[in-house]
PDB file of C-alpha atoms in Angstrom:
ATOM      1  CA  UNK A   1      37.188  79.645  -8.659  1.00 73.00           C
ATOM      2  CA  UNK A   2      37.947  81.141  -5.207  1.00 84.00           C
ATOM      3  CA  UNK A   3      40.169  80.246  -2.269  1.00 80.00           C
ATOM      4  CA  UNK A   4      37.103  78.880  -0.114  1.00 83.00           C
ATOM      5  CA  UNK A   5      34.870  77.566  -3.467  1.00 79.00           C
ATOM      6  CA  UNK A   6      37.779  75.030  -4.054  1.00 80.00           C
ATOM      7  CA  UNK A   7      38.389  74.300  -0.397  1.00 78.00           C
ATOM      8  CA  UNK A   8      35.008  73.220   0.030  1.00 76.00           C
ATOM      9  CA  UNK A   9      34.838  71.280  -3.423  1.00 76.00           C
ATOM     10  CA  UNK A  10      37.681  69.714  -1.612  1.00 77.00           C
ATOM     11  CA  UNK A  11      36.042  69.336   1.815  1.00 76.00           C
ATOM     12  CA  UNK A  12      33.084  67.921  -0.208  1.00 76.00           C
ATOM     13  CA  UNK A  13      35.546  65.360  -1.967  1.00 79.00           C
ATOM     14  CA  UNK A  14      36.915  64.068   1.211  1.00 78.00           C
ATOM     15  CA  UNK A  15      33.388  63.670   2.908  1.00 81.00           C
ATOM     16  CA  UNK A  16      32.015  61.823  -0.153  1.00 81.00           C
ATOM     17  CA  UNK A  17      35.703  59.587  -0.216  1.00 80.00           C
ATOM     18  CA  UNK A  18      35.046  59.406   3.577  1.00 84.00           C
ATOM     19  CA  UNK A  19      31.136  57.982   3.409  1.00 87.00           C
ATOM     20  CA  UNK A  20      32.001  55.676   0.386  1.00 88.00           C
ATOM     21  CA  UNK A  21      34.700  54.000   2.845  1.00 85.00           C
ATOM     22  CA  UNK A  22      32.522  53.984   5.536  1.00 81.00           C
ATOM     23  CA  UNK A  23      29.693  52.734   3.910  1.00 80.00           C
ATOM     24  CA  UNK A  24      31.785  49.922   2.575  1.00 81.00           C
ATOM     25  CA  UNK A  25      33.517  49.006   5.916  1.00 83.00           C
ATOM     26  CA  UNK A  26      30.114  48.929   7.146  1.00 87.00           C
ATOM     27  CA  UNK A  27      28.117  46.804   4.498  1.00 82.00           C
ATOM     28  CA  UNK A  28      31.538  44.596   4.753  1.00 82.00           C
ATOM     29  CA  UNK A  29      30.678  44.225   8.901  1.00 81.00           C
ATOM     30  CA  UNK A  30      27.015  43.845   8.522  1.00 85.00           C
ATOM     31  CA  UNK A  31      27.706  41.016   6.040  1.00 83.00           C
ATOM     32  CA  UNK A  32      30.041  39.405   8.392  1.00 87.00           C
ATOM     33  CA  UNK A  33      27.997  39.831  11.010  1.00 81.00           C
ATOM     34  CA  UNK A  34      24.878  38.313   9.030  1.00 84.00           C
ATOM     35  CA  UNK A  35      27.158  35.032   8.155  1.00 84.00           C
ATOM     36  CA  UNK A  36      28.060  34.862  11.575  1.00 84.00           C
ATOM     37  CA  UNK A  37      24.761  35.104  12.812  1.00 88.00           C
ATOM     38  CA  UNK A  38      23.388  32.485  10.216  1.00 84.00           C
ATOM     39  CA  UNK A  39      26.426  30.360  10.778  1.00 88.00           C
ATOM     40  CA  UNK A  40      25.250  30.710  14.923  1.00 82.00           C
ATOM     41  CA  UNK A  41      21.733  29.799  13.605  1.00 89.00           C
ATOM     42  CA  UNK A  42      22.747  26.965  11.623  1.00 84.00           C
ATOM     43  CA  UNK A  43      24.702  25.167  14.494  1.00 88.00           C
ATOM     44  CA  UNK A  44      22.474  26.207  16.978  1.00 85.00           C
ATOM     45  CA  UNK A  45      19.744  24.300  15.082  1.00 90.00           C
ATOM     46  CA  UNK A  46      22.468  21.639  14.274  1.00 87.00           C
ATOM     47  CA  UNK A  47      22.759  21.094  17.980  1.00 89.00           C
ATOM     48  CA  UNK A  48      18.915  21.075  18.353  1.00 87.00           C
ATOM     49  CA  UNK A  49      18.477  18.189  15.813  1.00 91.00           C
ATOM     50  CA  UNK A  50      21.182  16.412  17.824  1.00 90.00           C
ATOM     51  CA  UNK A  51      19.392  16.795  20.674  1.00 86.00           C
ATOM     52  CA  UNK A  52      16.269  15.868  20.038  1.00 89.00           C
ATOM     53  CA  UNK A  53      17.516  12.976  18.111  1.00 89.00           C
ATOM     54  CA  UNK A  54      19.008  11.941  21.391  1.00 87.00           C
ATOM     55  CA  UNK A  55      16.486  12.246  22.960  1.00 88.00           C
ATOM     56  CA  UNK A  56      14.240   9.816  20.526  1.00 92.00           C
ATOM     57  CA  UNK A  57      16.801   7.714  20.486  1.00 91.00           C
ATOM     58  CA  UNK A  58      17.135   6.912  24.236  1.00 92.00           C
ATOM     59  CA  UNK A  59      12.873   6.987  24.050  1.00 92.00           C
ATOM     60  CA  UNK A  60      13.229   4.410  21.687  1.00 89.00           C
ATOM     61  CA  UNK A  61      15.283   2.623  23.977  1.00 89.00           C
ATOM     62  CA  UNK A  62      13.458   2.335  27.066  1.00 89.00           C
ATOM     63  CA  UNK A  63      10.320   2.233  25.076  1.00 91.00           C
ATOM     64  CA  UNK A  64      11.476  -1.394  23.357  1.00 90.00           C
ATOM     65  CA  UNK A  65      13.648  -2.405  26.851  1.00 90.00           C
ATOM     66  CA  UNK A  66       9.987  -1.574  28.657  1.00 91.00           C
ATOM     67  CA  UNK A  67       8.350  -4.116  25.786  1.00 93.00           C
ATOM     68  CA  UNK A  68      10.939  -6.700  26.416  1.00 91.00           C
ATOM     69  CA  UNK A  69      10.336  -6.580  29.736  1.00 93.00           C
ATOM     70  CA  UNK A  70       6.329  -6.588  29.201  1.00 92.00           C
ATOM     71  CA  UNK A  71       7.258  -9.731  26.994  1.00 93.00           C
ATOM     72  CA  UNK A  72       9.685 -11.590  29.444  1.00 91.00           C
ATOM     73  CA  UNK A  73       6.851 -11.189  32.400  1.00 92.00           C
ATOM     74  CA  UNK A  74       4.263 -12.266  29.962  1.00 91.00           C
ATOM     75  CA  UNK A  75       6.360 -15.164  28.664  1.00 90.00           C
ATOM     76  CA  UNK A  76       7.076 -16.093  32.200  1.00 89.00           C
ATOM     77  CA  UNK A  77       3.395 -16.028  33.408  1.00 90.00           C
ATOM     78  CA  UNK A  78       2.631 -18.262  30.617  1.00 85.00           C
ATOM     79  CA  UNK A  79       5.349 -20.631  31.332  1.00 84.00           C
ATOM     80  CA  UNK A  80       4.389 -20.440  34.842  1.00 88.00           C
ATOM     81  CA  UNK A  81       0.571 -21.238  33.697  1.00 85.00           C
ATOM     82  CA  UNK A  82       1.681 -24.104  31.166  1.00 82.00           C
ATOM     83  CA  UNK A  83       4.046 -25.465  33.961  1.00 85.00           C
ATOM     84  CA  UNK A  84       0.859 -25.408  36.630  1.00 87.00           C
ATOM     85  CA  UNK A  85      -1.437 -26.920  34.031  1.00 82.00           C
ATOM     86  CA  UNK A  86       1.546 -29.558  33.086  1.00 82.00           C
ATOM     87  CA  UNK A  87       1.689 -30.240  36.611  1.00 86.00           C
ATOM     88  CA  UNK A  88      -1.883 -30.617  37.350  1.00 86.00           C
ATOM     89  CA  UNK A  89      -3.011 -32.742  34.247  1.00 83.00           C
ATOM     90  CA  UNK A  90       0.275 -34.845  35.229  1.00 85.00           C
ATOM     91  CA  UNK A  91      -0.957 -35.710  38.093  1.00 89.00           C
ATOM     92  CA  UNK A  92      -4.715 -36.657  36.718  1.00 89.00           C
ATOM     93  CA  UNK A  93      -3.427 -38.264  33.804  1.00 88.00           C
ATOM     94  CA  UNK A  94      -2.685 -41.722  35.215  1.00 92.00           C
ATOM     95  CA  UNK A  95      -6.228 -41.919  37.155  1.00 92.00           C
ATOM     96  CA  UNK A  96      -7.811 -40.485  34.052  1.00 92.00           C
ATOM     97  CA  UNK A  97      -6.428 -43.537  32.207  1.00 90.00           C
ATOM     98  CA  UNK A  98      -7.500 -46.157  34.772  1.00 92.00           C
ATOM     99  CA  UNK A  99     -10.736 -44.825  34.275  1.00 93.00           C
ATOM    100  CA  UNK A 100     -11.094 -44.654  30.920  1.00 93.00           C
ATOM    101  CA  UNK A 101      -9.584 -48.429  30.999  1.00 92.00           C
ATOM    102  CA  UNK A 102     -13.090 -48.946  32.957  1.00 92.00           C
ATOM    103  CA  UNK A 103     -15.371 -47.420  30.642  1.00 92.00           C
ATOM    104  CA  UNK A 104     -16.105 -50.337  27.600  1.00 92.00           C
ATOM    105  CA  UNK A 105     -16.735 -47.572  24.871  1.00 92.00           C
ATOM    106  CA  UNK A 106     -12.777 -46.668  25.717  1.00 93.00           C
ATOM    107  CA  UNK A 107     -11.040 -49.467  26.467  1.00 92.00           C
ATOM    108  CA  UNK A 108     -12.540 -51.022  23.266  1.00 91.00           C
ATOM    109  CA  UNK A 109     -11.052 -48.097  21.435  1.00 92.00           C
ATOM    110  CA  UNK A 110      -7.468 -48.851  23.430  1.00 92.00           C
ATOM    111  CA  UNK A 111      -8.025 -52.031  22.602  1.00 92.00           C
ATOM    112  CA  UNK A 112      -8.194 -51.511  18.611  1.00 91.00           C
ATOM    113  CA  UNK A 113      -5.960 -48.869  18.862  1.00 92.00           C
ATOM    114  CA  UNK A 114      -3.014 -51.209  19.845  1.00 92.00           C
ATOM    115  CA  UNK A 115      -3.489 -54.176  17.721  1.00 90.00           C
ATOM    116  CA  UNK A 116      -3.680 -51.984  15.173  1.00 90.00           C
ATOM    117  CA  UNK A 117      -0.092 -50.400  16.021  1.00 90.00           C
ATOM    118  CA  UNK A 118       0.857 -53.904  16.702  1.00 89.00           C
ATOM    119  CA  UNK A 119      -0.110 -54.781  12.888  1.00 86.00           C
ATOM    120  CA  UNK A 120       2.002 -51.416  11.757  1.00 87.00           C
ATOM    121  CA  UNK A 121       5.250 -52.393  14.367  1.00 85.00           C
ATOM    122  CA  UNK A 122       5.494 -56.077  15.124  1.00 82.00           C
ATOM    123  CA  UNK A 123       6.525 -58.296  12.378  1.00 67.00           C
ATOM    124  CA  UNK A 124       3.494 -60.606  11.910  1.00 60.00           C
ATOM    125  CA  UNK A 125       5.569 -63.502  10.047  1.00 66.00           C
ATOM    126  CA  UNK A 126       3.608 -65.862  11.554  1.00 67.00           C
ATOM    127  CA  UNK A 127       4.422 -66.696  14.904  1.00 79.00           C
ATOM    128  CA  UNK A 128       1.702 -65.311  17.631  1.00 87.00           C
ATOM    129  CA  UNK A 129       1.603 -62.941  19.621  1.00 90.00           C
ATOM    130  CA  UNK A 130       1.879 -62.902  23.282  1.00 93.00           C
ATOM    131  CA  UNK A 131      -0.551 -60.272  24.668  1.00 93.00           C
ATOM    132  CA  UNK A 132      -0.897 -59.257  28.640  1.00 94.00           C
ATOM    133  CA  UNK A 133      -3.572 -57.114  29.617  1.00 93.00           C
ATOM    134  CA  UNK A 134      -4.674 -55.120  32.828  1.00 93.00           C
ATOM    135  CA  UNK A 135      -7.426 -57.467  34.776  1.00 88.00           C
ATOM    136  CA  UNK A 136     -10.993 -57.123  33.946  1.00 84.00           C
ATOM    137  CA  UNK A 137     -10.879 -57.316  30.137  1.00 88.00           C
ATOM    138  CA  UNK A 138     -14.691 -58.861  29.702  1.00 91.00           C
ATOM    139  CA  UNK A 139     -13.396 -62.255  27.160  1.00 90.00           C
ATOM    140  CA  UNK A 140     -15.946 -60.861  24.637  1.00 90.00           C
ATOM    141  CA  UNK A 141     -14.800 -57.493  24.564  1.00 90.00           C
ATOM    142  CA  UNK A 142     -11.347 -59.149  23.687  1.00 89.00           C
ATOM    143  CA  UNK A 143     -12.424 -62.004  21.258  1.00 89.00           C
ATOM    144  CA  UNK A 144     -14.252 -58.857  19.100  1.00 88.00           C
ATOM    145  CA  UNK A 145     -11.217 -57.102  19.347  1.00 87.00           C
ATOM    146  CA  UNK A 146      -8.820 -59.927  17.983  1.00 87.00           C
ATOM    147  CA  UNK A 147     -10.835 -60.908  15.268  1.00 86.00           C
ATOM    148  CA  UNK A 148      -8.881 -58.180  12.804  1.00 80.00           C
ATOM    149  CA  UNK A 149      -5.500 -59.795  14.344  1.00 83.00           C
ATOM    150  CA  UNK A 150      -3.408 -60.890  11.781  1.00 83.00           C
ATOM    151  CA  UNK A 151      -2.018 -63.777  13.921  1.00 85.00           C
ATOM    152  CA  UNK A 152      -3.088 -65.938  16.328  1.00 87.00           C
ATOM    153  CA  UNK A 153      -2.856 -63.789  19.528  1.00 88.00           C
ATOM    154  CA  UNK A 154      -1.857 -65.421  23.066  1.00 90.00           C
ATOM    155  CA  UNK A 155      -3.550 -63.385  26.155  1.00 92.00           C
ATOM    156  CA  UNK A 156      -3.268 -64.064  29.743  1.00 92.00           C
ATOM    157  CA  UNK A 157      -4.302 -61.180  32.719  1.00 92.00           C
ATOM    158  CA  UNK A 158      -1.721 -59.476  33.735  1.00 93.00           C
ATOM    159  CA  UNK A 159      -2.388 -58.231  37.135  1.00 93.00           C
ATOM    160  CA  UNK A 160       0.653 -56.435  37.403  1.00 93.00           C
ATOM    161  CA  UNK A 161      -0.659 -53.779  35.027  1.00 93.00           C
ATOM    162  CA  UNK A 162      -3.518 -51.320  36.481  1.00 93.00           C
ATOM    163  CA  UNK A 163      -4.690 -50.424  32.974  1.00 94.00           C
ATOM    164  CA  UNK A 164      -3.666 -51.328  29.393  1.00 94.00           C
ATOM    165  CA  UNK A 165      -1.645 -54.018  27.588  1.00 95.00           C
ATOM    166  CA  UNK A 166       1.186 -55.546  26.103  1.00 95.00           C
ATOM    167  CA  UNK A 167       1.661 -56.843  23.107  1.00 92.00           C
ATOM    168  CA  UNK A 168       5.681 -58.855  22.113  1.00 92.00           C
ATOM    169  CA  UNK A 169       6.482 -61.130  19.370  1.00 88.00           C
ATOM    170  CA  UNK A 170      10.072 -62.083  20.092  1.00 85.00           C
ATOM    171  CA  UNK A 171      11.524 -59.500  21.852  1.00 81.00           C
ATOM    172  CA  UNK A 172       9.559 -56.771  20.415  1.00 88.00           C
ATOM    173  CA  UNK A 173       7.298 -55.322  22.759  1.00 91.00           C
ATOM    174  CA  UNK A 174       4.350 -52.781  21.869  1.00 91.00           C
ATOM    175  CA  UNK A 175       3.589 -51.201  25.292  1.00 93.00           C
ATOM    176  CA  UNK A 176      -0.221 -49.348  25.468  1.00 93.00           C
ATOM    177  CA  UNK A 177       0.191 -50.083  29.008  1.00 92.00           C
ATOM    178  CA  UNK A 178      -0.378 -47.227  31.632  1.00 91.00           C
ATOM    179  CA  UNK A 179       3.242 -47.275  32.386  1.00 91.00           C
ATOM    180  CA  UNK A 180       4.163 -47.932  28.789  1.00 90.00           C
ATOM    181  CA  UNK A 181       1.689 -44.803  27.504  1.00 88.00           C
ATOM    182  CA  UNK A 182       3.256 -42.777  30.265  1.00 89.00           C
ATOM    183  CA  UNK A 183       7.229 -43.799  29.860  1.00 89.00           C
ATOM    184  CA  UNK A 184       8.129 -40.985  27.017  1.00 87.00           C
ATOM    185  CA  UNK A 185       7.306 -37.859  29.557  1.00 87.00           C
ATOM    186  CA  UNK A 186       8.910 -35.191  26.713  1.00 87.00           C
ATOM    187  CA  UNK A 187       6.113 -36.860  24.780  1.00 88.00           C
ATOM    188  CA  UNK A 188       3.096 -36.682  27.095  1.00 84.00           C
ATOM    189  CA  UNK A 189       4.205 -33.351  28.058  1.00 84.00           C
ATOM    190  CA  UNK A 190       4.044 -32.036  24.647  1.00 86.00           C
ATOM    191  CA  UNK A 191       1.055 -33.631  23.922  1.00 85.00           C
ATOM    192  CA  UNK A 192      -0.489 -32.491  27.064  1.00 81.00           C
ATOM    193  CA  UNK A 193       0.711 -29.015  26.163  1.00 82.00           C
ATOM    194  CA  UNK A 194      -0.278 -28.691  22.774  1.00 84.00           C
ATOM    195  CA  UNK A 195      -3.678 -29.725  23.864  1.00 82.00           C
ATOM    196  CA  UNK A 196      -3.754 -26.662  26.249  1.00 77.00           C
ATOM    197  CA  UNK A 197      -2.602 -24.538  23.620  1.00 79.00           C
ATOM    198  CA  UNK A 198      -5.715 -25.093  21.525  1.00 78.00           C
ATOM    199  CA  UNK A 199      -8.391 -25.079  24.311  1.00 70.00           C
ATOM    200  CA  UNK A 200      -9.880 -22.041  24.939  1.00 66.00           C
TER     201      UNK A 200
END
């Protein structure tokens, strides 16, 4: 082999050695630099999710502090509504009782209602009752009244009460007075509000 056919077998060698290394040292950076890239891609995205997750999150946030506040208001206007209505039937009740005192189909319902509490509450051991009633009580109305009384049954007017009675058997007292209905206000007022409640 001649001078020049082995120097460029040689020169051949070294470009072949030369483009192996090169392509290695570049398939090594292209690797690298795909890693990097996907490793870029991966927190970029990473960051993203935070983000938006973030962003949800606070959403969430003043979406339910926006319904609490639609609930408070609405709570509110129906306390304010209840406490009007309270107010208002408050005010009618006692006249509302008077005249229901006046109407005979009513009062004789009031009537029974109480002696029949007053059978439940006071001790009937046989000494009578004492019962005081608002003036106006027709005798007949009462006498049909007392005939379920399990004792004999004192009754005087009581003009001191505007609608009502009293019935006591030593020292027990069974008020269905207007003043005696009316005494336990947490009671009325829950009654009274339950009532509005269930009305349309």
């Amino acid at each position: 082999m001649s001078v020049e056919a082995r120097k460029a077998a040689l020169l051949a060698l070294v470009e072949d050695d030369r483009r192996r290394q090169c392509d290695a040292l570049r398939d090594a950076a292209e690797a690298q630099a795909a890693a990097l890239r996907a490793q870029a891609h991966a927190q970029a995205r990473a960051r993203v999710r935070e983000a938006l997750s973030a962003a949800r999150e606070r959403r969430d946030a003043a979406l339910a502090a926006a319904q609490a506040r639609r609930q408070t208001r609405e709570r509110l206007l129906r306390q304010g509504r209840a406490s009007a209505a309270l107010g208002a039937a408050w005010t009618a009740l006692p006249g509302e009782l008077e005249r229901r005192w006046r109407e005979p189909p009513a009062r004789s319902a009031w009537l029974t209602d109480a002696l029949a509490r007053a059978a439940r509450e006071l001790d009937s051991g046989g000494t009578a009752w004492r019962l005081r009633h608002a003036d106006g009580l027709p005798t007949a109305e009462l006498d049909a009244a007392l005939a379920s009384a399990p004792v004999r049954v004192d009754c005087a007017a009581d003009p001191s009460l505007r609608a009502g009675l009293r019935i006591a058997r030593e020292g027990n007292v069974l008020d269905a007075s207007l003043d005696g209905l009316l005494a336990d206000r947490d009671a009325v007022a829950a009654a009274i509000l339950h009532r509005l409640e269930e009305a349309p």
